[in-house]
mmCIF file of C-alpha atoms in Angstrom:
data_model
loop_
_atom_site.group_PDB
_atom_site.id
_atom_site.type_symbol
_atom_site.label_atom_id
_atom_site.label_comp_id
_atom_site.label_asym_id
_atom_site.label_seq_id
_atom_site.Cartn_x
_atom_site.Cartn_y
_atom_site.Cartn_z
ATOM 1 C CA MET N 488 0.000 0.000 0.000
ATOM 2 C CA SER N 489 2.435 2.678 1.073
ATOM 3 C CA GLU N 490 5.613 1.030 -0.135
ATOM 4 C CA GLU N 491 6.757 4.097 -2.080
ATOM 5 C CA PRO N 492 9.798 5.721 -0.506
ATOM 6 C CA GLY N 493 9.101 8.802 1.566
ATOM 7 C CA ILE N 494 5.430 7.995 1.986
ATOM 8 C CA LYS N 495 4.322 7.252 5.505
ATOM 9 C CA LYS N 496 1.076 5.942 6.844
ATOM 10 C CA PHE N 497 -0.619 8.637 8.900
ATOM 11 C CA MET N 498 -3.707 7.850 10.925
ATOM 12 C CA PHE N 499 -5.827 10.502 12.585
ATOM 13 C CA VAL N 500 -7.742 9.018 15.489
ATOM 14 C CA ASN N 501 -10.905 10.971 16.326
ATOM 15 C CA ARG N 502 -12.639 10.149 19.598
ATOM 16 C CA LYS N 503 -14.511 13.346 20.470
ATOM 17 C CA ALA N 504 -17.938 14.673 19.572
ATOM 18 C CA PRO N 505 -17.816 17.760 17.341
ATOM 19 C CA TYR N 506 -18.828 20.883 19.309
ATOM 20 C CA GLY N 507 -18.237 20.182 23.010
ATOM 21 C CA THR N 508 -14.496 20.517 22.529
ATOM 22 C CA VAL N 509 -12.311 21.859 19.741
ATOM 23 C CA TYR N 510 -10.594 18.514 19.046
ATOM 24 C CA ALA N 511 -12.714 17.543 16.033
ATOM 25 C CA LEU N 512 -12.245 20.843 14.209
ATOM 26 C CA GLU N 513 -8.532 20.928 14.973
ATOM 27 C CA ALA N 514 -8.132 17.385 13.667
ATOM 28 C CA LEU N 515 -9.910 18.286 10.444
ATOM 29 C CA GLU N 516 -7.654 21.277 9.868
ATOM 30 C CA VAL N 517 -4.514 19.225 10.419
ATOM 31 C CA VAL N 518 -5.865 16.560 8.064
ATOM 32 C CA LEU N 519 -6.365 19.123 5.291
ATOM 33 C CA ILE N 520 -2.866 20.471 5.764
ATOM 34 C CA THR N 521 -1.354 16.986 5.812
ATOM 35 C CA ALA N 522 -3.106 16.255 2.507
ATOM 36 C CA ALA N 523 -0.747 18.713 0.806
ATOM 37 C CA PHE N 524 2.229 16.459 1.596
ATOM 38 C CA ASP N 525 1.064 13.424 -0.390
ATOM 39 C CA GLN N 526 1.186 10.958 2.464
ATOM 40 C CA ASP N 527 -0.935 7.863 3.001
ATOM 41 C CA VAL N 528 -3.595 9.432 5.217
ATOM 42 C CA SER N 529 -6.472 7.678 6.950
ATOM 43 C CA LEU N 530 -9.007 8.814 9.518
ATOM 44 C CA ALA N 531 -10.458 6.626 12.240
ATOM 45 C CA PHE N 532 -13.589 7.557 14.162
ATOM 46 C CA LEU N 533 -13.963 5.853 17.532
ATOM 47 C CA ASP N 534 -16.239 6.383 20.533
ATOM 48 C CA ASP N 535 -17.957 9.808 20.409
ATOM 49 C CA GLY N 536 -15.836 10.614 17.351
ATOM 50 C CA VAL N 537 -18.509 8.930 15.224
ATOM 51 C CA PHE N 538 -20.814 11.857 16.041
ATOM 52 C CA GLN N 539 -18.589 14.060 13.881
ATOM 53 C CA LEU N 540 -19.951 12.317 10.792
ATOM 54 C CA ARG N 541 -23.616 12.521 11.770
ATOM 55 C CA LYS N 542 -25.911 13.817 9.042
ATOM 56 C CA GLY N 543 -28.118 16.833 9.621
ATOM 57 C CA GLN N 544 -25.945 18.990 11.881
ATOM 58 C CA GLN N 545 -27.379 22.523 12.223
ATOM 59 C CA THR N 546 -25.213 24.863 14.265
ATOM 60 C CA LYS N 547 -26.926 28.228 13.783
ATOM 61 C CA GLY N 548 -28.453 28.129 17.235
ATOM 62 C CA ILE N 549 -25.117 27.667 18.991
ATOM 63 C CA GLU N 550 -23.410 30.269 16.802
ATOM 64 C CA THR N 551 -20.618 27.899 15.859
ATOM 65 C CA LYS N 552 -19.344 27.055 12.403
ATOM 66 C CA ASN N 553 -20.843 23.845 11.061
ATOM 67 C CA PHE N 554 -17.767 22.051 9.749
ATOM 68 C CA SER N 555 -19.519 18.765 9.022
ATOM 69 C CA PRO N 556 -19.822 19.517 5.254
ATOM 70 C CA THR N 557 -16.029 19.631 5.124
ATOM 71 C CA TYR N 558 -15.795 15.858 5.651
ATOM 72 C CA ARG N 559 -17.388 15.549 2.223
ATOM 73 C CA ALA N 560 -14.524 17.597 0.743
ATOM 74 C CA LEU N 561 -11.933 15.044 1.874
ATOM 75 C CA GLU N 562 -12.449 12.923 -1.220
ATOM 76 C CA GLY N 563 -11.328 15.871 -3.359
ATOM 77 C CA TYR N 564 -8.181 15.993 -1.217
ATOM 78 C CA ASP N 565 -7.586 12.310 -2.084
ATOM 79 C CA ILE N 566 -8.356 11.241 1.453
ATOM 80 C CA GLU N 567 -10.586 8.268 0.959
ATOM 81 C CA LYS N 568 -9.804 6.018 3.888
ATOM 82 C CA LEU N 569 -12.334 6.747 6.595
ATOM 83 C CA TYR N 570 -12.747 4.011 9.192
ATOM 84 C CA VAL N 571 -15.578 3.976 11.691
ATOM 85 C CA GLU N 572 -15.816 1.804 14.805
ATOM 86 C CA LYS N 573 -18.694 -0.632 14.508
ATOM 87 C CA GLU N 574 -19.314 -0.900 18.253
ATOM 88 C CA ALA N 575 -19.331 2.885 18.665
ATOM 89 C CA LEU N 576 -22.000 3.264 15.991
ATOM 90 C CA ALA N 577 -24.159 0.535 17.502
ATOM 91 C CA ALA N 578 -23.843 1.918 21.025
ATOM 92 C CA ARG N 579 -25.034 5.307 19.784
ATOM 93 C CA GLY N 580 -27.980 3.961 17.827
ATOM 94 C CA LEU N 581 -26.394 4.872 14.494
ATOM 95 C CA THR N 582 -25.915 3.038 11.227
ATOM 96 C CA GLU N 583 -23.862 3.892 8.151
ATOM 97 C CA ASP N 584 -26.975 5.562 6.707
ATOM 98 C CA ASP N 585 -26.811 8.193 9.449
ATOM 99 C CA LEU N 586 -23.349 9.311 8.290
ATOM 100 C CA LEU N 587 -22.688 12.067 5.772
ATOM 101 C CA VAL N 588 -19.821 10.339 3.953
ATOM 102 C CA ASP N 589 -18.999 6.846 2.735
ATOM 103 C CA VAL N 590 -16.962 4.999 5.327
ATOM 104 C CA THR N 591 -15.538 1.589 6.053
ATOM 105 C CA VAL N 592 -17.027 0.151 9.232
ATOM 106 C CA LEU N 593 -14.595 -1.999 11.209
ATOM 107 C CA ASP N 594 -14.835 -3.655 14.594
ATOM 108 C CA ARG N 595 -12.520 -2.614 17.398
ATOM 109 C CA LYS N 596 -10.134 -5.493 16.916
ATOM 110 C CA ALA N 597 -9.643 -4.668 13.226
ATOM 111 C CA LEU N 598 -9.110 -1.005 14.083
ATOM 112 C CA GLY N 599 -6.508 -1.972 16.672
ATOM 113 C CA VAL N 600 -4.631 -4.020 14.082
ATOM 114 C CA LEU N 601 -4.767 -1.144 11.586
ATOM 115 C CA MET N 602 -3.482 1.242 14.229
ATOM 116 C CA ASP N 603 -0.510 -1.021 14.888
ATOM 117 C CA GLU N 604 0.419 -0.814 11.184
ATOM 118 C CA GLN N 605 0.768 2.982 11.099
ATOM 119 C CA ASP N 606 3.970 5.003 10.925
ATOM 120 C CA VAL N 607 2.433 8.031 12.590
ATOM 121 C CA ILE N 608 -0.668 8.346 14.752
ATOM 122 C CA LEU N 609 -2.219 11.685 15.596
ATOM 123 C CA SER N 610 -4.683 11.516 18.454
ATOM 124 C CA PHE N 611 -7.611 13.843 18.925
ATOM 125 C CA MET O 227 3.067 0.409 20.197
ATOM 126 C CA LEU O 228 2.651 2.639 23.214
ATOM 127 C CA HIS O 229 -0.774 3.644 24.481
ATOM 128 C CA ILE O 230 -1.070 6.590 26.841
ATOM 129 C CA VAL O 231 -4.122 7.161 29.021
ATOM 130 C CA ASN O 232 -4.499 10.368 31.020
ATOM 131 C CA LYS O 233 -8.079 10.090 32.303
ATOM 132 C CA SER O 234 -9.413 8.523 35.486
ATOM 133 C CA PRO O 235 -11.151 5.191 34.804
ATOM 134 C CA PHE O 236 -13.949 6.372 37.114
ATOM 135 C CA SER O 237 -14.991 9.292 34.940
ATOM 136 C CA SER O 238 -13.897 8.435 31.417
ATOM 137 C CA GLN O 239 -14.098 5.616 28.927
ATOM 138 C CA ALA O 240 -10.594 6.287 27.638
ATOM 139 C CA LEU O 241 -8.905 3.294 29.299
ATOM 140 C CA ASP O 242 -11.823 1.062 28.382
ATOM 141 C CA SER O 243 -11.663 2.064 24.726
ATOM 142 C CA CYS O 244 -7.915 1.709 24.645
ATOM 143 C CA VAL O 245 -7.852 -1.876 25.884
ATOM 144 C CA GLN O 246 -10.798 -2.907 23.745
ATOM 145 C CA VAL O 247 -9.261 -1.590 20.553
ATOM 146 C CA ALA O 248 -5.583 -2.319 21.088
ATOM 147 C CA PRO O 249 -4.452 -5.941 20.954
ATOM 148 C CA GLY O 250 -1.662 -5.315 23.462
ATOM 149 C CA GLY O 251 1.633 -3.505 23.797
ATOM 150 C CA ASP O 252 2.871 -0.932 26.285
ATOM 151 C CA LEU O 253 0.348 1.052 28.315
ATOM 152 C CA LEU O 254 1.414 4.143 30.211
ATOM 153 C CA LEU O 255 -0.895 5.781 32.742
ATOM 154 C CA ILE O 256 -0.301 9.486 33.332
ATOM 155 C CA GLU O 257 -2.111 12.390 35.008
ATOM 156 C CA ASP O 258 -5.548 11.217 36.252
ATOM 157 C CA GLY O 259 -4.941 7.969 34.371
ATOM 158 C CA VAL O 260 -2.802 6.826 37.305
ATOM 159 C CA TYR O 261 -5.931 6.309 39.433
ATOM 160 C CA ALA O 262 -6.318 3.067 37.467
ATOM 161 C CA ALA O 263 -2.965 1.903 38.837
ATOM 162 C CA SER O 264 -4.015 2.062 42.440
ATOM 163 C CA SER O 265 -5.059 -1.153 44.208
ATOM 164 C CA GLY O 266 -8.303 -1.727 46.077
ATOM 165 C CA THR O 267 -10.555 0.240 43.702
ATOM 166 C CA VAL O 268 -13.463 -1.137 41.666
ATOM 167 C CA ALA O 269 -11.116 -1.016 38.690
ATOM 168 C CA ASP O 270 -8.588 -3.308 40.387
ATOM 169 C CA ASN O 271 -9.662 -6.561 38.703
ATOM 170 C CA PHE O 272 -10.132 -4.814 35.391
ATOM 171 C CA MET O 273 -6.551 -3.544 35.631
ATOM 172 C CA ARG O 274 -5.199 -6.999 36.493
ATOM 173 C CA ASP O 275 -6.963 -8.357 33.405
ATOM 174 C CA ILE O 276 -5.398 -5.653 31.284
ATOM 175 C CA MET O 277 -1.971 -6.610 32.612
ATOM 176 C CA LYS O 278 -2.279 -10.040 30.983
ATOM 177 C CA ARG O 279 -2.058 -8.361 27.565
ATOM 178 C CA PHE O 280 -0.207 -5.094 28.203
ATOM 179 C CA ARG O 281 2.983 -4.087 29.953
ATOM 180 C CA VAL O 282 1.613 -1.398 32.244
ATOM 181 C CA PHE O 283 3.544 1.641 33.467
ATOM 182 C CA ALA O 284 2.471 4.583 35.606
ATOM 183 C CA LEU O 285 4.142 7.967 35.808
ATOM 184 C CA GLY O 286 5.711 8.243 39.292
ATOM 185 C CA PRO O 287 5.348 12.009 39.785
ATOM 186 C CA ASP O 288 1.622 11.748 38.975
ATOM 187 C CA LEU O 289 1.217 8.853 41.460
ATOM 188 C CA GLU O 290 3.040 10.805 44.179
ATOM 189 C CA ALA O 291 1.095 13.997 43.542
ATOM 190 C CA ARG O 292 -2.151 12.092 44.095
ATOM 191 C CA GLY O 293 -0.989 10.179 47.177
ATOM 192 C CA LEU O 294 -1.031 6.847 45.337
ATOM 193 C CA ALA O 295 2.639 5.908 45.420
ATOM 194 C CA ASP O 296 2.175 3.305 48.157
ATOM 195 C CA ARG O 297 -0.943 1.724 46.626
ATOM 196 C CA LEU O 298 0.410 0.705 43.243
ATOM 197 C CA ILE O 299 -0.976 -2.605 41.916
ATOM 198 C CA ASP O 300 1.772 -5.274 41.905
ATOM 199 C CA GLY O 301 3.216 -5.660 38.432
ATOM 200 C CA ILE O 302 2.684 -2.068 37.323
ATOM 201 C CA THR O 303 6.028 -0.375 36.783
ATOM 202 C CA PRO O 304 6.421 3.194 37.996
ATOM 203 C CA VAL O 305 8.508 5.338 35.636
ATOM 204 C CA ASP O 306 9.970 8.836 35.957
ATOM 205 C CA TYR O 307 9.997 11.413 33.152
ATOM 206 C CA ALA O 308 13.121 9.879 31.633
ATOM 207 C CA GLY O 309 11.349 6.512 31.660
ATOM 208 C CA PHE O 310 8.412 8.145 29.861
ATOM 209 C CA VAL O 311 10.791 9.350 27.155
ATOM 210 C CA ASP O 312 12.366 5.873 26.878
ATOM 211 C CA LEU O 313 8.942 4.316 26.370
ATOM 212 C CA VAL O 314 8.104 6.761 23.595
ATOM 213 C CA ALA O 315 11.505 6.240 21.985
ATOM 214 C CA ARG O 316 11.400 2.464 21.963
ATOM 215 C CA ASN O 317 7.896 2.192 20.469
ATOM 216 C CA LYS O 318 7.335 2.811 16.762
ATOM 217 C CA THR O 319 4.088 4.682 17.356
ATOM 218 C CA CYS O 320 2.198 6.168 20.199
ATOM 219 C CA GLN O 321 -1.524 6.760 20.669
ATOM 220 C CA SER O 322 -2.883 9.102 23.330
ATOM 221 C CA TRP O 323 -6.379 8.148 24.439
ATOM 222 C CA LEU O 324 -7.461 11.667 25.327
ATOM 223 C CA MET Y 477 -8.744 45.865 11.947
ATOM 224 C CA PRO Y 478 -8.298 47.588 8.582
ATOM 225 C CA ASN Y 479 -11.433 48.365 6.608
ATOM 226 C CA ILE Y 480 -12.174 48.868 2.955
ATOM 227 C CA GLU Y 481 -14.612 51.462 1.652
ATOM 228 C CA VAL Y 482 -16.863 50.512 -1.277
ATOM 229 C CA ASN Y 483 -19.825 52.644 -2.463
ATOM 230 C CA GLY Y 484 -19.774 54.540 0.816
ATOM 231 C CA LYS Y 485 -20.025 51.365 2.858
ATOM 232 C CA SER Y 486 -17.265 50.092 5.096
ATOM 233 C CA TYR Y 487 -16.228 46.417 5.159
ATOM 234 C CA GLU Y 488 -14.012 44.802 7.737
ATOM 235 C CA THR Y 489 -10.926 42.960 6.442
ATOM 236 C CA ASP Y 490 -7.992 41.241 8.100
ATOM 237 C CA GLU Y 491 -4.437 42.544 7.856
ATOM 238 C CA GLU Y 492 -3.924 40.664 4.563
ATOM 239 C CA GLY Y 493 -7.051 42.141 2.993
ATOM 240 C CA TYR Y 494 -9.392 39.154 3.275
ATOM 241 C CA LEU Y 495 -13.005 39.988 4.119
ATOM 242 C CA VAL Y 496 -13.782 39.118 7.730
ATOM 243 C CA ASN Y 497 -17.479 38.441 7.182
ATOM 244 C CA LEU Y 498 -18.410 36.096 4.380
ATOM 245 C CA ALA Y 499 -21.869 37.653 4.131
ATOM 246 C CA ASP Y 500 -20.378 41.092 3.342
ATOM 247 C CA TRP Y 501 -19.386 39.972 -0.138
ATOM 248 C CA ASN Y 502 -20.965 41.373 -3.278
ATOM 249 C CA LYS Y 503 -19.750 41.975 -6.837
ATOM 250 C CA ASP Y 504 -18.711 45.576 -6.136
ATOM 251 C CA VAL Y 505 -16.607 44.488 -3.179
ATOM 252 C CA ALA Y 506 -15.094 41.769 -5.360
ATOM 253 C CA ASP Y 507 -14.263 44.325 -8.046
ATOM 254 C CA TYR Y 508 -12.673 46.585 -5.462
ATOM 255 C CA ILE Y 509 -10.500 43.813 -4.017
ATOM 256 C CA ALA Y 510 -9.571 42.705 -7.550
ATOM 257 C CA LYS Y 511 -8.337 46.231 -8.316
ATOM 258 C CA THR Y 512 -6.126 46.243 -5.222
ATOM 259 C CA GLU Y 513 -4.711 42.955 -6.537
ATOM 260 C CA ASN Y 514 -4.228 44.410 -10.030
ATOM 261 C CA VAL Y 515 -6.637 41.887 -11.499
ATOM 262 C CA ALA Y 516 -9.026 43.142 -14.197
ATOM 263 C CA MET Y 517 -12.092 40.992 -13.777
ATOM 264 C CA SER Y 518 -13.235 39.239 -16.965
ATOM 265 C CA GLU Y 519 -15.917 36.653 -17.530
ATOM 266 C CA GLN Y 520 -13.283 33.958 -16.986
ATOM 267 C CA HIS Y 521 -12.299 35.492 -13.656
ATOM 268 C CA TRP Y 522 -15.904 35.597 -12.496
ATOM 269 C CA GLU Y 523 -16.344 31.971 -13.468
ATOM 270 C CA VAL Y 524 -13.569 30.957 -11.067
ATOM 271 C CA VAL Y 525 -14.760 33.299 -8.335
ATOM 272 C CA ASP Y 526 -18.308 31.965 -8.622
ATOM 273 C CA PHE Y 527 -16.986 28.423 -8.589
ATOM 274 C CA LEU Y 528 -15.069 29.144 -5.385
ATOM 275 C CA ARG Y 529 -18.122 30.609 -3.678
ATOM 276 C CA GLY Y 530 -20.093 27.543 -4.686
ATOM 277 C CA TYR Y 531 -17.347 25.270 -3.367
ATOM 278 C CA TYR Y 532 -17.272 27.112 -0.067
ATOM 279 C CA ASP Y 533 -21.016 26.981 0.199
ATOM 280 C CA GLU Y 534 -20.941 23.233 -0.238
ATOM 281 C CA TYR Y 535 -17.884 22.300 1.852
ATOM 282 C CA GLN Y 536 -17.326 25.254 4.206
ATOM 283 C CA ILE Y 537 -13.664 25.579 3.266
ATOM 284 C CA ALA Y 538 -11.637 27.330 0.612
ATOM 285 C CA PRO Y 539 -9.914 24.581 -1.387
ATOM 286 C CA ALA Y 540 -6.157 24.132 -1.706
ATOM 287 C CA VAL Y 541 -4.824 24.970 -5.194
ATOM 288 C CA ARG Y 542 -4.430 21.346 -6.223
ATOM 289 C CA VAL Y 543 -7.974 20.568 -5.155
ATOM 290 C CA LEU Y 544 -9.372 23.683 -6.823
ATOM 291 C CA THR Y 545 -7.608 22.887 -10.089
ATOM 292 C CA LYS Y 546 -8.966 19.352 -10.123
ATOM 293 C CA ALA Y 547 -12.490 20.439 -9.204
ATOM 294 C CA ILE Y 548 -12.534 23.143 -11.879
ATOM 295 C CA GLY Y 549 -11.358 20.611 -14.448
ATOM 296 C CA LYS Y 550 -14.233 18.362 -13.494
ATOM 297 C CA LYS Y 551 -16.829 21.094 -13.733
ATOM 298 C CA LEU Y 552 -15.548 23.451 -16.452
ATOM 299 C CA GLY Y 553 -13.363 21.147 -18.503
ATOM 300 C CA PRO Y 554 -9.638 20.309 -18.715
ATOM 301 C CA GLU Y 555 -8.763 23.463 -20.661
ATOM 302 C CA LYS Y 556 -9.663 25.413 -17.508
ATOM 303 C CA GLY Y 557 -8.713 22.834 -14.898
ATOM 304 C CA ASN Y 558 -4.977 23.362 -15.157
ATOM 305 C CA SER Y 559 -2.629 25.598 -13.236
ATOM 306 C CA GLN Y 560 -1.401 27.495 -16.302
ATOM 307 C CA TYR Y 561 -4.904 28.751 -17.067
ATOM 308 C CA LEU Y 562 -5.616 29.607 -13.458
ATOM 309 C CA TYR Y 563 -2.273 31.349 -12.854
ATOM 310 C CA GLU Y 564 -2.804 33.444 -15.977
ATOM 311 C CA LEU Y 565 -6.041 34.694 -14.465
ATOM 312 C CA PHE Y 566 -4.665 35.034 -10.947
ATOM 313 C CA PRO Y 567 -0.879 35.461 -11.129
ATOM 314 C CA TYR Y 568 -0.383 35.481 -7.360
ATOM 315 C CA GLY Y 569 -2.008 32.106 -6.966
ATOM 316 C CA PRO Y 570 -5.525 31.038 -7.880
ATOM 317 C CA ALA Y 571 -6.379 29.871 -4.395
ATOM 318 C CA LYS Y 572 -4.977 32.849 -2.536
ATOM 319 C CA GLN Y 573 -5.869 35.647 -4.909
ATOM 320 C CA ALA Y 574 -9.159 34.290 -6.224
ATOM 321 C CA CYS Y 575 -10.291 33.381 -2.688
ATOM 322 C CA LYS Y 576 -9.611 36.921 -1.565
ATOM 323 C CA ILE Y 577 -11.681 38.320 -4.425
ATOM 324 C CA ALA Y 578 -14.390 35.746 -3.716
ATOM 325 C CA GLY Y 579 -14.565 36.983 -0.141
ATOM 326 C CA LEU Y 580 -13.473 33.639 1.312
ATOM 327 C CA PRO Y 581 -10.972 33.005 4.077
ATOM 328 C CA LYS Y 582 -7.457 31.967 3.140
ATOM 329 C CA PRO Y 583 -7.425 28.334 1.978
ATOM 330 C CA THR Y 584 -6.858 25.697 4.616
ATOM 331 C CA GLY Y 585 -3.906 23.532 3.760
ATOM 332 C CA CYS Y 586 -2.399 26.224 1.594
ATOM 333 C CA VAL Y 587 1.339 25.690 1.882
#
């Protein structure tokens, strides 16, 4: 997969809901910047991180920027590997249909294995 | 790889998530994470289970600050800041379960 | 905060001349900013500016140059979706200069 020289596997691990803290937005900004460096980038959404991808976010009432549409721009940045924790979705009453982008749903064990294969992990 | 947990197991799912996702490796407890390293709590058995799969470390200064230095679960290794650096250096990657 | 004055109305900008409030934008403001950038707005310029506003509306970010170029190619054809065409229109960088004229924030991931 990332056998080309100079290309490293970067995984962004998102575990926070979008507006309660600034983690989700910060992660997204770093992801977009990283995309400029042509690395092998993937995003993983675990625990409350899956809420970041929830459809139908409307932030007018809390006077905060709604950055959820930006996840749909990732494809244009050639970031196509989005992994979502199966157990986290189930625990929160969500299915893939509730998410605003196409993702790969993996169970925790598979995510753990994938994490072990990375060169760089950025935790949010 | 190295997993770092900095939240108390009594108020956060961070440690839970970490051990359910990660197959094993090194686990370092820092800040409020060190409450999980103290014996006699409701998390005691949970921690001993974790220790079957992970090498568990706890940051000494954080244990001392919280009055936990004399209650460390047997088998958990206290490390100082230099030990923290060694752990980071000898693992290929590092995930902080914030 | 520096301001710009267009048709007797004052608009807030940042120190690099980007509009602070997205909603302040209109064609006269765009023309004014273009003049300060020494860009004479043609139909081709407007096409890119309109595209950028549409992109922002959809994704809530200003695209990086590479992404903009690709997206323009997809929508307006390969003869426009290349950096030579876009740099001819906006010599100081399509993303930076065109975003400024389009009233968008500076592109995220612009290196």
